[in-house]
C-alpha positions in Angstrom: 38.6 21.1 44.5 39.5 20.7 40.8 42.8 22.1 39.6 42.3 25.3 37.7 44.2 26.3 34.6 44.3 29.3 32.2 41.2 29.2 30.0 39.2 27.3 32.6 36.2 28.7 34.4 35.8 29.7 38.1 33.1 31.4 40.1 34.4 34.8 41.2 33.1 38.2 42.4 32.7 40.6 39.5 33.6 44.1 40.4 31.5 45.6 37.6 28.3 43.4 38.0 28.7 43.3 41.8 27.7 39.6 41.8 29.4 36.2 42.1 29.4 34.9 38.5 31.2 32.5 36.2 34.6 33.9 35.0 37.2 32.7 32.6 40.7 32.4 34.0 43.1 34.7 32.2 46.3 34.5 34.3 47.7 32.4 37.1 50.7 32.8 39.4 51.8 29.4 40.4 48.6 27.7 41.6 46.8 30.9 42.4 44.4 32.6 40.0 45.6 36.2 39.3 43.3 37.7 36.6 39.8 36.7 35.3 37.3 37.8 32.7 33.6 37.9 33.6 31.5 35.8 31.2 28.5 38.1 31.6 30.0 41.6 31.1 33.4 40.7 29.6 35.1 42.9 32.2 38.7 41.9 33.1 39.8 42.3 36.7 41.9 40.8 39.4 40.5 37.5 40.8 38.3 37.9 43.9 36.9 34.7 45.2 33.3 34.4 46.0 32.4 36.0 49.4 32.8 33.5 52.2 35.4 31.4 50.4 39.1 31.7 51.0 42.3 30.0 49.7 43.9 30.1 53.2 43.9 27.0 55.3 41.8 26.9 58.4 43.4 27.6 61.7 42.8 24.1 63.0 44.7 22.5 60.1 47.8 24.7 60.4 50.8 23.2 62.2 51.3 26.5 64.1 48.0 26.3 65.9 48.5 22.7 66.9 52.0 23.5 68.2 50.7 26.5 70.1 47.9 24.5 71.8 50.2 21.6 72.7 52.9 24.0 74.1 50.3 25.9 76.2 49.2 22.6 77.9 46.1 22.2 75.7 44.2 24.7 77.8 43.7 27.4 75.1 43.6 27.0 71.3 44.1 30.8 70.8 47.8 31.8 70.2 47.1 35.5 70.0 47.6 37.8 73.1 44.5 39.3 74.6 44.0 43.0 73.7 43.9 45.2 76.8 42.0 48.4 76.5 42.8 51.2 79.1 40.1 53.7 79.5 40.8 57.5 79.4 40.0 57.8 83.1 42.5 55.1 83.9 45.2 56.8 81.8 44.6 60.0 83.8 44.6 58.3 87.2 47.3 59.7 89.4 47.9 62.8 87.2 47.6 66.3 88.4 44.6 67.5 86.4 43.9 70.5 88.5 47.3 72.1 87.7 47.3 71.1 84.0 48.6 74.0 81.8 46.4 75.5 79.1 47.4 74.4 75.6 49.5 76.9 73.6 51.4 76.2 70.4 54.2 78.3 71.9 54.8 76.0 74.8 56.7 72.7 74.7 55.2 69.4 76.0 56.4 66.0 77.1 55.0 62.5 77.0 52.4 61.7 79.8 51.9 65.4 80.4 48.3 66.5 81.1 47.1 69.6 79.0 43.9 71.6 79.3 42.7 72.5 75.7 40.1 75.3 75.3 38.1 73.3 72.7 38.7 69.6 73.4 39.1 69.6 77.2 41.6 67.6 79.2 44.1 65.7 77.2 47.2 63.5 77.7 50.3 63.8 75.6 50.9 60.3 74.1 53.7 61.1 71.5 56.1 63.9 70.7 57.5 64.2 67.1 59.6 67.3 66.5 57.2 70.2 66.6 54.1 68.1 66.8 52.4 66.3 69.7 49.7 63.6 69.8 47.1 64.5 72.5 44.5 61.9 73.5 41.3 63.4 74.6 38.2 61.6 76.0 36.7 61.2 72.5 39.5 61.4 70.0 43.3 61.7 69.5 44.5 65.0 67.9 47.9 66.0 66.5 48.8 69.6 67.5 51.8 71.8 67.2 54.1 72.8 70.0 57.4 74.6 70.6 56.6 77.5 68.3 57.5 80.2 70.8 60.1 81.9 68.7 60.0 85.6 68.0 57.0 86.3 65.8 57.9 87.3 62.3 57.5 91.0 61.5 54.8 91.7 59.1 55.9 93.6 56.0 54.7 97.2 55.8 51.8 97.8 53.4 52.4 100.4 50.8 49.4 101.0 48.6 50.1 101.5 44.9 50.6 105.1 43.7 48.0 106.2 41.3 49.3 107.9 38.2 47.4 110.3 36.0 45.0 108.4 33.9 44.9 108.8 30.1 45.2 106.8 27.0 47.7 104.0 27.4 49.2 104.4 23.9 50.4 108.0 24.5 53.2 109.1 26.9 51.9 110.9 29.9 53.1 114.4 30.7 53.5 113.7 34.4 56.0 110.9 33.6 58.0 113.2 31.4 58.0 116.0 34.0 59.2 113.8 36.9 62.9 113.6 35.8 63.1 117.4 35.4 61.5 117.9 38.8 64.0 115.6 40.4 66.9 117.5 38.8 65.4 120.8 39.8 65.0 119.6 43.4 68.7 118.5 43.5 70.1 121.8 42.2 69.1 123.9 45.1 70.5 121.3 47.5 73.8 121.3 45.7 73.9 125.1 45.5 73.9 125.5 49.3 
């Protein structure tokens, strides 16, 4: 592989043309190409190597892989742990599904508790975060609320707007002028008693 330099050319994936084309190198960070310009559409973008090429060394040439295979007795060249997948049925094994409580946002739940949800069916609590729980169902994991059993907030009373006499908006209304005198008239009999 030839050493690249700013102003040189390199094949790269063009994000505008959606093809691997010749590009001019605009910027480099150390020995890595950072920014390029497509020679076809003149679009500037971050460098993306041609599909199937990489600047990472292969796993067989890295010292880690050779150390891992030599330390494991040479039996396996894979240093990653094998992923274990536990089915939903295996997670529910040994749990009391028959007595599972129905889900309610007012109730509080714990990890590994089985819940009966009216829409999603049987679920297992896998995480509790404050007032939210993660429930794993057969097909999906859902985040639901819990522990909201406080006293329900009282709804404010609705009072419809009072309709005043309609008339032209630029003239004072007689009803508005009569209201203060009516209020004083209603107070005078009460004070006279």
